Short mmCIF file of N, CA and C and ligand atoms in Angstrom, two decimals:
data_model
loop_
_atom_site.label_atom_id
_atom_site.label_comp_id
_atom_site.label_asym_id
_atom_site.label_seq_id
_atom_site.Cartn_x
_atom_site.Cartn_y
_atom_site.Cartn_z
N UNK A 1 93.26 80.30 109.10
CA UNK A 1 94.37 80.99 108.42
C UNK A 1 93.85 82.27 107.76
N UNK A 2 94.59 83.54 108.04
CA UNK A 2 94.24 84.50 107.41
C UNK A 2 95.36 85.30 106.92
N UNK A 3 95.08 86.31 106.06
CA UNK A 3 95.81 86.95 105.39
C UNK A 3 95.32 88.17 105.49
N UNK A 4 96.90 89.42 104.97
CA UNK A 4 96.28 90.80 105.10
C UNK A 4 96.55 91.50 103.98
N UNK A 5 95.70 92.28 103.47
CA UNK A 5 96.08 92.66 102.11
C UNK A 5 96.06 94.48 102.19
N UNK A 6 96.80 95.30 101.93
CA UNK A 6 96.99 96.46 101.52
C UNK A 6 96.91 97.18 100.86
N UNK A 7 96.15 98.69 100.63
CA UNK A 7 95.66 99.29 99.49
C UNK A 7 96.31 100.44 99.36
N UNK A 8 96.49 101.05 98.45
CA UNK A 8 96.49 102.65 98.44
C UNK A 8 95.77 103.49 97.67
N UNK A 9 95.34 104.61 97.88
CA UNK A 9 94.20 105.06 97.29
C UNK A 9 94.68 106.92 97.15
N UNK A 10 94.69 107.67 96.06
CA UNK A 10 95.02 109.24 95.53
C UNK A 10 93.63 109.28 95.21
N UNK A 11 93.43 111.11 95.65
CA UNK A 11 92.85 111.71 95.01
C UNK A 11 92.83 113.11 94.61
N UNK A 12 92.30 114.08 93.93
CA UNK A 12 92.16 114.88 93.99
C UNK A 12 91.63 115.70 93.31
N UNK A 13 90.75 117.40 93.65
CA UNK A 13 89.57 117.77 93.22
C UNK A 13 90.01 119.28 92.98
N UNK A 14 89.26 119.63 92.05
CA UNK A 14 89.35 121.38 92.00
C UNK A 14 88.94 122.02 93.10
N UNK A 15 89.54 123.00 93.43
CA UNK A 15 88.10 124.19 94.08
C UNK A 15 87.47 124.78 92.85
N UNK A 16 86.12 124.92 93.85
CA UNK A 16 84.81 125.55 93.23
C UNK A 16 84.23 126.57 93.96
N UNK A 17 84.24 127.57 93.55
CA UNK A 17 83.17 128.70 94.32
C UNK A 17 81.57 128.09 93.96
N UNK A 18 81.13 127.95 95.21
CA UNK A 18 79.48 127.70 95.32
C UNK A 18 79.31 126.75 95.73
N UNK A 19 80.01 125.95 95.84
CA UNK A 19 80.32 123.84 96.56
C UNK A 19 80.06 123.99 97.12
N UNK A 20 79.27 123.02 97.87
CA UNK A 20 79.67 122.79 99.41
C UNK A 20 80.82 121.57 99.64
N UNK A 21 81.80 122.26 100.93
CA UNK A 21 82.88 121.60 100.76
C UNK A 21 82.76 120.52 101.96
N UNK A 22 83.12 118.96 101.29
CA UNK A 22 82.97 118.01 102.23
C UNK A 22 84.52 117.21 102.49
N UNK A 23 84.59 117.21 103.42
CA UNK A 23 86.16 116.27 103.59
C UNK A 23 85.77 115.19 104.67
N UNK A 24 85.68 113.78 104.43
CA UNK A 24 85.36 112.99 105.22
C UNK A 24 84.14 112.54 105.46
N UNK A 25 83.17 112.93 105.05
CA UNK A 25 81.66 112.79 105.50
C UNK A 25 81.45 114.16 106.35
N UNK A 26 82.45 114.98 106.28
CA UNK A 26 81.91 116.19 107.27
C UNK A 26 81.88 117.72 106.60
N UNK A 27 80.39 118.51 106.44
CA UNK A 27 80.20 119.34 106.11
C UNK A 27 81.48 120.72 107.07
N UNK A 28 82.66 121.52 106.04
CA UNK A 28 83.01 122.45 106.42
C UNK A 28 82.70 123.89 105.80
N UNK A 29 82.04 125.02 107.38
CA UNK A 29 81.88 126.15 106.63
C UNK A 29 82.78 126.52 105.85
N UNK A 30 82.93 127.02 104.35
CA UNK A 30 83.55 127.52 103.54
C UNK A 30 82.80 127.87 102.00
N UNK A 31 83.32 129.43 101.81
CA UNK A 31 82.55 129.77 100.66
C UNK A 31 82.70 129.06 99.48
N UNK A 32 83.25 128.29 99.22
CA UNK A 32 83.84 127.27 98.10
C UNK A 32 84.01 125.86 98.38
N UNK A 33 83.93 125.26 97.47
CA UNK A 33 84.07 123.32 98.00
C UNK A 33 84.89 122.91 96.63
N UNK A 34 84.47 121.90 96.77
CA UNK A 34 84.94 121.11 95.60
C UNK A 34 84.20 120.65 94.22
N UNK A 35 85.16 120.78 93.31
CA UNK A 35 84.06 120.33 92.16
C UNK A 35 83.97 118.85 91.71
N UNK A 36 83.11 118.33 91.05
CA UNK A 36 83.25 117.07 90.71
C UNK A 36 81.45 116.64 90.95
N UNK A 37 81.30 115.63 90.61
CA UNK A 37 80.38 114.71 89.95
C UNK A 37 79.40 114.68 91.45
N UNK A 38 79.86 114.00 92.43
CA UNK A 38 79.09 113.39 93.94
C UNK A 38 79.47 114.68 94.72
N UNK A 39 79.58 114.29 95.84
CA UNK A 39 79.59 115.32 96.48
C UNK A 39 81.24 115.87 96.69
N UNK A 40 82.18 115.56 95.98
CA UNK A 40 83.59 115.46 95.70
C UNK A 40 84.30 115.43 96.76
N UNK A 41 83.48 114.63 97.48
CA UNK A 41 84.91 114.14 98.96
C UNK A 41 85.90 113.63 98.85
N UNK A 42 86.85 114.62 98.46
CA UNK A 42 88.24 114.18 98.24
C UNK A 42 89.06 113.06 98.95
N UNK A 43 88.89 113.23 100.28
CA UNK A 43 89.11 112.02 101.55
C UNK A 43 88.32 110.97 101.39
N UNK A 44 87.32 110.95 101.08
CA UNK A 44 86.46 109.48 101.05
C UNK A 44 86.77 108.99 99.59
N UNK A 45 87.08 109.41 98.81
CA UNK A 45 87.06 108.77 97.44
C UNK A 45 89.17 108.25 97.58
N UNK A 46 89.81 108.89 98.16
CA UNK A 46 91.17 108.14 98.74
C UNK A 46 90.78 107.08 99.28
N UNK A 47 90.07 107.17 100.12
CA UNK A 47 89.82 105.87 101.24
C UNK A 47 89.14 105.04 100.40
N UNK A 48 88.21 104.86 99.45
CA UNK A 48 87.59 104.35 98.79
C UNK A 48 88.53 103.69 98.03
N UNK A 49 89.27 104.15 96.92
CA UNK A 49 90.40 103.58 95.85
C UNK A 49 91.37 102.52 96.99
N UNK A 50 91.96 103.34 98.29
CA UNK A 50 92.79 102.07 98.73
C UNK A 50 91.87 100.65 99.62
N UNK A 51 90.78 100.74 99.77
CA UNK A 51 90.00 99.63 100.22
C UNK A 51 89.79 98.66 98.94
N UNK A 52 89.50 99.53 97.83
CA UNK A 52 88.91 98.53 96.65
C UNK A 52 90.21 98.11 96.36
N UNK A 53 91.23 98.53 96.51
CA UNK A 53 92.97 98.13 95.85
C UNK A 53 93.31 97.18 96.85
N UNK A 54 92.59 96.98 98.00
CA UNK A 54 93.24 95.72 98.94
C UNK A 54 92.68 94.26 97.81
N UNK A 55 91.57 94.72 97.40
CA UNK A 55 92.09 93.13 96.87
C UNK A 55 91.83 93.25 95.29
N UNK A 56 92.15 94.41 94.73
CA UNK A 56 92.58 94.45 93.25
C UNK A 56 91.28 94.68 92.19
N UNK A 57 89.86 95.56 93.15
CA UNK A 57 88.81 95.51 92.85
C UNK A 57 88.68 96.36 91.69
N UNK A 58 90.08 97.24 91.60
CA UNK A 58 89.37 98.38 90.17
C UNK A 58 89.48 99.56 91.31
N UNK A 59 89.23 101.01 90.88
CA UNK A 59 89.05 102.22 91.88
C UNK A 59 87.34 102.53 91.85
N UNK A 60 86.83 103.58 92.03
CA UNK A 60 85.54 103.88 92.54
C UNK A 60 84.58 104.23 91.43
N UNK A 61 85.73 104.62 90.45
CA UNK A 61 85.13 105.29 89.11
C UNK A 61 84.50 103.91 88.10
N UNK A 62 85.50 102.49 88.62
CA UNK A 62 84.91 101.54 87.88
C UNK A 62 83.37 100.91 88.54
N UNK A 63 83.71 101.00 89.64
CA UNK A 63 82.14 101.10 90.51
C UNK A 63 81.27 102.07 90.55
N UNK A 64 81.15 103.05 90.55
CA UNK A 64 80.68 104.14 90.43
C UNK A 64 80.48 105.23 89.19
N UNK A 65 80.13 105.21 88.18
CA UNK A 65 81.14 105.73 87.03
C UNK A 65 80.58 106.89 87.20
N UNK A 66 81.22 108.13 86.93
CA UNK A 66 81.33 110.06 87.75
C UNK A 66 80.08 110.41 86.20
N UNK A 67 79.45 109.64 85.08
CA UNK A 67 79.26 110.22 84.51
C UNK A 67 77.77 109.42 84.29
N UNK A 68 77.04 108.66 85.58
CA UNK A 68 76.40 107.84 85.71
C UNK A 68 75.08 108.41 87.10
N UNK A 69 74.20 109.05 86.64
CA UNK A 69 72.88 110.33 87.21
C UNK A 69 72.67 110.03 88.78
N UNK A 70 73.02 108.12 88.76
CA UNK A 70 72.60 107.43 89.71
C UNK A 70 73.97 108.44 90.94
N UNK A 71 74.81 108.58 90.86
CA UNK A 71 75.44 108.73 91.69
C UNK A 71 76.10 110.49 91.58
N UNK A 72 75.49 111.12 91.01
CA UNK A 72 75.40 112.37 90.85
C UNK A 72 74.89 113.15 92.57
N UNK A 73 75.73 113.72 93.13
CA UNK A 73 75.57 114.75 94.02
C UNK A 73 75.58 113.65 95.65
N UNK A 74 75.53 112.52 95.07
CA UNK A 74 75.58 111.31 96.53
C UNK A 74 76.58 111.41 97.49
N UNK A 75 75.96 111.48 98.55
CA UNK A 75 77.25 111.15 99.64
C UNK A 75 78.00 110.28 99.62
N UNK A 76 79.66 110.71 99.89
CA UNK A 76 80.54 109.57 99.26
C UNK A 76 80.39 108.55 100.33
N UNK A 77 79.99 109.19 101.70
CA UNK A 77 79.75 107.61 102.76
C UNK A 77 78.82 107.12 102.30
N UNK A 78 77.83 107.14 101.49
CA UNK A 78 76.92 105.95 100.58
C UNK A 78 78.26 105.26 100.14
N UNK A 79 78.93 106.05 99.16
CA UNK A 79 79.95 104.77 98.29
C UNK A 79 80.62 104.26 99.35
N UNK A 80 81.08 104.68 100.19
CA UNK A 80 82.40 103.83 100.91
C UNK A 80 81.30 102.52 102.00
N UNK A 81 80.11 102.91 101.77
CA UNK A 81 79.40 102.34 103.08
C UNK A 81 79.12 100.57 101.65
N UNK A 82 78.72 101.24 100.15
CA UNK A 82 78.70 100.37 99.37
C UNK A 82 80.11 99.57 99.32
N UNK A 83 81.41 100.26 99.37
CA UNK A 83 82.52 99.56 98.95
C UNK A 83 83.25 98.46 100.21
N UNK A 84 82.27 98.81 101.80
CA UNK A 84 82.31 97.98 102.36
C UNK A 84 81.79 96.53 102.36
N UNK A 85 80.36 96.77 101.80
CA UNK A 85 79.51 95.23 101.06
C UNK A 85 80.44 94.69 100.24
N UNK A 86 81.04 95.39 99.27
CA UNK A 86 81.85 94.97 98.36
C UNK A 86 83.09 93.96 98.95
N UNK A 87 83.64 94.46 99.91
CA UNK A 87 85.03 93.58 100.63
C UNK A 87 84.09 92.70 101.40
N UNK A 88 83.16 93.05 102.33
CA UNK A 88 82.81 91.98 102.76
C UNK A 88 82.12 90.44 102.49
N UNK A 89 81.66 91.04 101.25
CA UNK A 89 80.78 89.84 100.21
C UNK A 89 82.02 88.62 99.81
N UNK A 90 83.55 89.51 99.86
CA UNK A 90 84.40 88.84 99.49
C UNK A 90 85.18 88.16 100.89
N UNK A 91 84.50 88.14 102.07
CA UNK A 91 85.36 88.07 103.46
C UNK A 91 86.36 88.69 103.56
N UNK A 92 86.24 89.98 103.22
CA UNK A 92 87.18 90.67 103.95
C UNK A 92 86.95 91.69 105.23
N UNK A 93 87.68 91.83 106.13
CA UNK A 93 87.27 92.68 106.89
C UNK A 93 88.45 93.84 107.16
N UNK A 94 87.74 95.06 107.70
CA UNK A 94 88.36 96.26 107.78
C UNK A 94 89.36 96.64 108.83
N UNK A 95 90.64 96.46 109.15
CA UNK A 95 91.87 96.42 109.98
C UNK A 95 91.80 97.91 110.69
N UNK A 96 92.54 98.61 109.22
CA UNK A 96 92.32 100.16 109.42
C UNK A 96 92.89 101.19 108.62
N UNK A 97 92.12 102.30 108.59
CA UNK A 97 92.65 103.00 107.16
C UNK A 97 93.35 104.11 108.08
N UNK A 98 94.22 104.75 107.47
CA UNK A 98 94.91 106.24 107.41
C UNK A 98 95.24 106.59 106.16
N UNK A 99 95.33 108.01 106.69
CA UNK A 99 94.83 108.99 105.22
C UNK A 99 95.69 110.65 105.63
N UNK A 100 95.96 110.99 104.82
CA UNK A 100 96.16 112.33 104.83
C UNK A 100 95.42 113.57 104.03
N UNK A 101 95.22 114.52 104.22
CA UNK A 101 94.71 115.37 103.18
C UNK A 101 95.81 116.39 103.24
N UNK A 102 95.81 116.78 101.81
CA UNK A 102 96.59 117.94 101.35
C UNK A 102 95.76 119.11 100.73
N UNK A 103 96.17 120.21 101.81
CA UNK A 103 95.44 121.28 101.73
C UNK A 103 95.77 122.52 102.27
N UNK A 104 96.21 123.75 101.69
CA UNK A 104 96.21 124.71 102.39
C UNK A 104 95.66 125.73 102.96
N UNK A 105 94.28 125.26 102.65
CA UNK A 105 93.15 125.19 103.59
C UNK A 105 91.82 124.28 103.70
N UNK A 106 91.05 124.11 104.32
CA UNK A 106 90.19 124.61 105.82
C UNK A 106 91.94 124.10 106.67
N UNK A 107 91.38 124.46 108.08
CA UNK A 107 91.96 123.96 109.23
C UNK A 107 91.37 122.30 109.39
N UNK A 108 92.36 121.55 109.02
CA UNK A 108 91.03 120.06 109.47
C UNK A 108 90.97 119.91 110.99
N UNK A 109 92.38 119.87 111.80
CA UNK A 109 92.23 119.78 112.83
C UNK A 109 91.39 119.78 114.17
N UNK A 110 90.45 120.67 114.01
CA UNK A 110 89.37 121.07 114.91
C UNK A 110 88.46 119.68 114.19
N UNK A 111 87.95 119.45 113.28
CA UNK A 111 87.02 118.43 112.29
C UNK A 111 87.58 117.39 112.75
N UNK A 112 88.59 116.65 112.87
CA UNK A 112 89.05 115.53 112.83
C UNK A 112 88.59 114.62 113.36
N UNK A 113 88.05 114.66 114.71
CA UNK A 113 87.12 113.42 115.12
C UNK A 113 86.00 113.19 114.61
N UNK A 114 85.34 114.47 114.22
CA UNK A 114 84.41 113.90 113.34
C UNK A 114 84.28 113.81 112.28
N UNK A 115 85.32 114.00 111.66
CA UNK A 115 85.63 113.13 110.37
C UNK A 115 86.31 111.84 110.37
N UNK A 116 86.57 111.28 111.78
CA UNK A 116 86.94 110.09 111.96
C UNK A 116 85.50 109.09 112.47
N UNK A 117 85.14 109.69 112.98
CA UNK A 117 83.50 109.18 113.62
C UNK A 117 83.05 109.02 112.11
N UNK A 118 82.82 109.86 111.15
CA UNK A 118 81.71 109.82 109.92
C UNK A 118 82.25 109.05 109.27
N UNK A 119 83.50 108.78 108.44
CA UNK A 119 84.17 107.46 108.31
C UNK A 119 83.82 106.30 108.66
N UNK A 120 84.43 106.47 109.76
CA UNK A 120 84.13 104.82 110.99
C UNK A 120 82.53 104.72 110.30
N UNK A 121 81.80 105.34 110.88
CA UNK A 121 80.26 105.11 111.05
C UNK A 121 80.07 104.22 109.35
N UNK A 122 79.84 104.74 108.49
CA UNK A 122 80.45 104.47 107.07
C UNK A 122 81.06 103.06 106.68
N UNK A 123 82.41 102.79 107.25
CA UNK A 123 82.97 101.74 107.50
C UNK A 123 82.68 100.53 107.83
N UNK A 124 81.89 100.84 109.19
CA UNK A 124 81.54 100.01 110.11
C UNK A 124 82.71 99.33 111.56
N UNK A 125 83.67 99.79 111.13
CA UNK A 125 84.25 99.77 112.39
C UNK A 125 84.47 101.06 113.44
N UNK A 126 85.59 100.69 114.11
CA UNK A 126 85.86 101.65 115.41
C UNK A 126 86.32 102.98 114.31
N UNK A 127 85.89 104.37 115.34
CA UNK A 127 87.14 105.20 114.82
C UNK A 127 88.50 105.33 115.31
N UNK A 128 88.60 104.63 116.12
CA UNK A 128 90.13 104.66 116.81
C UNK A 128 90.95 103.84 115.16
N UNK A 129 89.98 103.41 114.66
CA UNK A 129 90.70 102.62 113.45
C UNK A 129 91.27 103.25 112.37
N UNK A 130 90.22 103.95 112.61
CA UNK A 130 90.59 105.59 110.90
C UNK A 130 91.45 106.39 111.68
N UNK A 131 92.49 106.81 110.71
CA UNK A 131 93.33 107.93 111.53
C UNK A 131 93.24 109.18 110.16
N UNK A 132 93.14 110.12 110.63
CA UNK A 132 92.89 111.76 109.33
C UNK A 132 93.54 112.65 109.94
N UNK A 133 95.31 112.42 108.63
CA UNK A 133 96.19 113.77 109.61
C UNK A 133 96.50 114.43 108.52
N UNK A 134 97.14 115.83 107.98
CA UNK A 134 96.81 116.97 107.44
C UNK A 134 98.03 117.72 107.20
N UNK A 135 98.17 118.06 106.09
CA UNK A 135 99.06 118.97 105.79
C UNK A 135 99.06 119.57 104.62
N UNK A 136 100.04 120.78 104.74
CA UNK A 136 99.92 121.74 103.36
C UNK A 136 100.65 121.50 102.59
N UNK A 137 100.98 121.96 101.12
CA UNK A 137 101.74 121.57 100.00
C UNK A 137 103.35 122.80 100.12
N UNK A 138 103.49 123.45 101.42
CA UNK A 138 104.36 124.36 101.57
C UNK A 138 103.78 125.62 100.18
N UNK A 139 102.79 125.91 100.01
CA UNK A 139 102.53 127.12 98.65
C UNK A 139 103.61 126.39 97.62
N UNK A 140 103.51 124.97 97.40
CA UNK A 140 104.17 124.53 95.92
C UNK A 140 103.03 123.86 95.17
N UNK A 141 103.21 124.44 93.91
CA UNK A 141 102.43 123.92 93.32
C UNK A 141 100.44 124.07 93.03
N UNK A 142 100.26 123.65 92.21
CA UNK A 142 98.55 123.86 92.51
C UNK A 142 98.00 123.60 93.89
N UNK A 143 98.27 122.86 94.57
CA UNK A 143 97.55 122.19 95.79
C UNK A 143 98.02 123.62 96.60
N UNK A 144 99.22 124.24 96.94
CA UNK A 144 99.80 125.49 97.31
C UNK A 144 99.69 126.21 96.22
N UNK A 145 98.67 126.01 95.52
CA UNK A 145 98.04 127.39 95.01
C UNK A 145 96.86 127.72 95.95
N UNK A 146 96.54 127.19 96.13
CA UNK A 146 94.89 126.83 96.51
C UNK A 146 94.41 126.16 95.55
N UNK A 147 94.60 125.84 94.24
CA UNK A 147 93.83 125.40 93.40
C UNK A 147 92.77 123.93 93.56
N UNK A 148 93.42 123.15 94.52
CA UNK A 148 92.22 122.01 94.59
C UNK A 148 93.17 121.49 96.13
N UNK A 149 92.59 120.41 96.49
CA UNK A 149 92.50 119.82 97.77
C UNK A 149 92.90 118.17 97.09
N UNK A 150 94.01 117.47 97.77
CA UNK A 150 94.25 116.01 97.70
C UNK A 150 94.52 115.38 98.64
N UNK A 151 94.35 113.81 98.77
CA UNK A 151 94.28 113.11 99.62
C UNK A 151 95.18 111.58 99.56
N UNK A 152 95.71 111.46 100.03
CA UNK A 152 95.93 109.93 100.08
C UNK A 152 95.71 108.89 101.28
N UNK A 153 95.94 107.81 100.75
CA UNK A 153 94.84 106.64 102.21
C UNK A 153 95.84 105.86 101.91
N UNK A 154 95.97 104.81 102.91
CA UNK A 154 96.17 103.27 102.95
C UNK A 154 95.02 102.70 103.10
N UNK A 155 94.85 101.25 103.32
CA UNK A 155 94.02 100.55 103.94
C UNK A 155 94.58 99.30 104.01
N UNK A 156 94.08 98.78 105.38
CA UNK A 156 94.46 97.34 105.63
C UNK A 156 93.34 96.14 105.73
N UNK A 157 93.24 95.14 105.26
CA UNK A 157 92.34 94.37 105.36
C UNK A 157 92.74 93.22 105.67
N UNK A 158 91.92 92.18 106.47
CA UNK A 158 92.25 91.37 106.80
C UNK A 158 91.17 89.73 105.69
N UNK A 159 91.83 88.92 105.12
CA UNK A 159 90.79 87.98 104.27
C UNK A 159 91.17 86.27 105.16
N UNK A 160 89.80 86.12 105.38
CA UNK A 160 89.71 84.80 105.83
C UNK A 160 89.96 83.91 104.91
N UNK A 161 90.47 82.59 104.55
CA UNK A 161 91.10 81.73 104.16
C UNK A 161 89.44 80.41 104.21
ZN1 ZN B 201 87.24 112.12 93.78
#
């Protein structure tokens, strides 16, 4: 007997002139990135909050805390690769996440498989499993300012009984 449990996971980051900007586990050329504590992967720290929310674990910041040296400038596929031990220690296993990013810029499109590959890899499952689709804020608002980059995820998990 098994069961499936469902997460959802927000995020979102300033721009920074001098970052390097990461979305997904994947380095994009751009003179600016994101600011924040790790390496501020806006997409992986979504995907992160809705995996730990499949079974009511707390978000990333209670695992991770942004003000804690140990995890200062770390790749967020370290955390998500940690927040997989985490579900699995508990038998859970990984169904499949989708995610969007909100951004009115980079182009993700061209990136997308391999920001689905660096995920997956991360994960530990298929990337046919991760899906990363994209859109702009129509110029409303900060996000259509340019002012920062956000993300949201699902995740599905499956828990053995
Ligand atoms: Zn974040």
């Amino acid at each position: 007997m098994t069961s499936c449990r469902v997460g959802l996971g927000y995020d979102i980051h300033r721009i920074a002139n001098g970052r390097p900007l990461v979305l997904g586990g994947v380095r994009f050329e751009s003179p600016w990135g994101l600011d924040g504590h790790s390496d501020a992967d806006v997409l992986a720290h979504a995907i992160g909050d809705a995996l730990l929310g499949t079974l009511g674990l707390g978000d990333l910041g209670t695992h991770f805390p942004p003000g804690d040296p140990k995890w200062k400038d770390v790749s967020s596929l370290d955390l998500l690769a940690r927040v997989r031990t985490l579900l699995e220690d508990r038998g859970a296993t990984i169904v499949n996440v989708d995610a969007t990013v909100v951004a009115e810029q980079p182009k993700i499109g061209p990136m997308r498989e391999q920001m689905c590959a660096a995920l997956a890899g991360a994960l530990g499952i298929e990337p046919s499993r991760v899906s990363v689709k994209a859109t702009t804020n129509e110029m409303l608002g900060a996000v259509g300012r340019g002012e920062g980059i956000a993300a949201w995820a699902v995740a599905l998990v499956e828990v053995g009984s």
